[in-house]
């Protein structure tokens, strides 16, 4: 066995040590906690920490730890002994702190700080293990197409009027998503085709059927553009939902696309589906307003409460006061598109906005006489609420308004303009998404929902852990009893496989679910299968008269091809599940793939290293196999 190189020994030792290091955080149980973060116009500091402690003391709510995190996203974290105290504290803090802070339920990590510093964290738990609500929402893609089509109709009408081109009718195209324009002459049709091709390059232009004094021009979107439009609607709705769910106080929401027109929303720790539905159905929009006065005037208005009659006082996301004119220039409902890019002149990130014809005219009239002045974008959200008054449910609405962008008008523009001066490309992309997600791109309906209680989640965890423990114990006992010393070596590798599997899942951020637990158990079974092949090959060589050391060497060599074939076929199946599956199926595929890689390493390399260290350099008459 002297042919086993030293670098492989080092590889095994380092890999197992790192695996153990990154698997250890999963031994630390999460602790019920409440986290408080800033919502608007306020800061998270030592004063807030003291205020939270006073609120809990006043209501006689015992907590285990109160800490202030001043990192990138400052928050106050309060830890409790059990979920009952956690829920009681959450209600008390929401009532006392009001709408300026987001109070979220959380399961706080108890992993030591030095482990978290090297990104060694415990795996996140899925909804079936933690409890919460699950929604499957379907996006109405036909409404997306209708909205785009109506936008093209309005803009093309305005463009034809602007260039004094006579037309009979501008309406929906019968041949696809686009516009059908009926003009009075072939010259008008040619001129209209040139203008439409220039201003709307995504429309495919073709001539329609001509009759007396009716020259038809069709401008429709291509299938590629329609697919892009559908995907953009999904992305916009996901962004809108993510913005709204922040107000629910969910610390780790899962919002992702599933298939071509569906969105999955999972809210861990939320048990009230009515509250969740209310927030997901909120109405949001954008308002473009002219700036008013100076920053000093805004600060004075915020301090005294005296606002000029023709202005309104707003706050940006940093809590700074801003005065804007009461007159609205344009709203988010009049916004056709917003995309991020780079300013070719300054090389800085920017956001390009496109408005419809009506809003474009107002914007042109405003900018023509206000170059160099300020303009603000207000994000306005209206959320329905139900209150019980005199024993009856009364629906009311709560509106929040925040300035998301405040910039100087650099030139005259109408339907298309640019917002620059942003800090980074990420900030530009986020602003473009926020502009598009001021309201939902298309209506959605909930086609499936379910609630999983926290007690059921804890029961699932207990059963899942018992399943892994029983499977592992059965494999260890049976294999160790049947193959003796080589069985014990395989047992060590099997434990190492489990450690590496958990470590990699924790490191890459895999969410552990019940199907994931099944994948772990299946991976352990594959690991033991590989060791069966190796041990049987060694026994076969011994029966053929080979020496013990030669049997070990040949056994590993001959078993390798069979082991790699089995693992590759399983890996292909896992890759297919990851590529085409969604939700729990994809999670099972990810867990299975990681388990296959860990199994291949431990079954061959780790067992070979232990066997070489145990038997190498010795004269053996027999093997305990």
C-alpha angles and dihedrals in degrees: 000000000000088000091078102103124231094235089064090055088053091047092053094047095047094044095049092045092051091044091053091047094053094040095053095077089068089068090066109086118224117248127224108252145160121224124201121201133172118269106180139341096358139090135226109232145131091289091059090049090053091046091052090051091051092050092052092045091050091054091043093241112156118218132184101215138005116195139170120220111199096182129121091304106032117215143157115237123200119189124205138192097240142000094259092062089042093057092045091051092047092055092047094049094046090052095047100041098043126196097324092080134047111228110198133182112234143172100229121213118246093193111130116259095243090060093047088050089065091044093256102149136154120261118267115248122235125234093264090058100038105032130234140117130307125201129186109200127189122211119220100232092180089064089053091055093046091051092050092046093051090048091054091048093053094045095047091049091052091047093051091050091048091055094041093242111158116227137176099210142348113200146132117313116244092208099058146320104322144062135306113206121193113200135183101236141020090244091056089048092052092048092047091049090054093049094045091047090052099045098034107034093167092066118092108222125210138157119255133205113306127215133169108318091342115107112179124209120187121201113181137165121253122241090252091055091047090054090049090049091052092049091047089053091052091048092048093050091048090053091048092049091048091053092049097045090059087073091056090069096239112155099200112020121177114218117166143148118258118192122330102312110012135094126200118210119189119181112189115212095014114119100167108087092180092060091046093049090048092055095044090052096051119129119238134177143161131243127200111208135174117251119252129208127327133308088256091056090049091051091048091050091051091048098046101028090231109130124183111256094242094048140065128213118234137168130223125223091272091056096252116145118242129184117217133179117262091230113093116222097189140341134221090254087066093051114106100183145344126197136172125234144133126288105241092210102047099021091227126129116270142174121230116210128195121199131189123255099270094050091041091060093051091046091050092050091049099046093045090071102025107058109150094024128110130263128187136205114217121201107211124189129182117196123191117231133186121217129180110232119175090346094307129107111243121190115221133170130231117203126199123188126193131173106234097176134021116177144151122263105241099182148347116294140156126182096001125045141151134234112203138164092080119155099236145349088262091056090049092050091048092049092049090050091047091050090051092043096053084108133007113281090220138004117271133200129199108242098174137016138170138176123218115194122222091241090057089049092053090048090052091051092050093049092044093051090048090051091053093044094049093045092048094046092049092050093047094050097043096044095043092048095048103041097031112200094006087048090056089050089052089049090056090050091048092055088046089052091054091048093050092046093053091043095053093045090052094046097050093043101248114174111232115229135164091267086050090057088052089052091053091053091048091051090053089052091052091049092055091047090059091051091050089056092050095047093046091050090052091049090049091053090050091052089051090058102258120147118259095253093045090048091055093048095046093042093059092044095050095041093051097077093049092046094049091048092053093046094047093053091049090046091054090053090049092049090051090052091050094046100044104019127087135202115349093002092057090045090054090050093050092050092046093050093050089047091052092054092046091047093051092051098046098039094054112018101032095044090045091052093050092045092048092049091048101044105021118113093014131111104236127192095184143002129233095233 
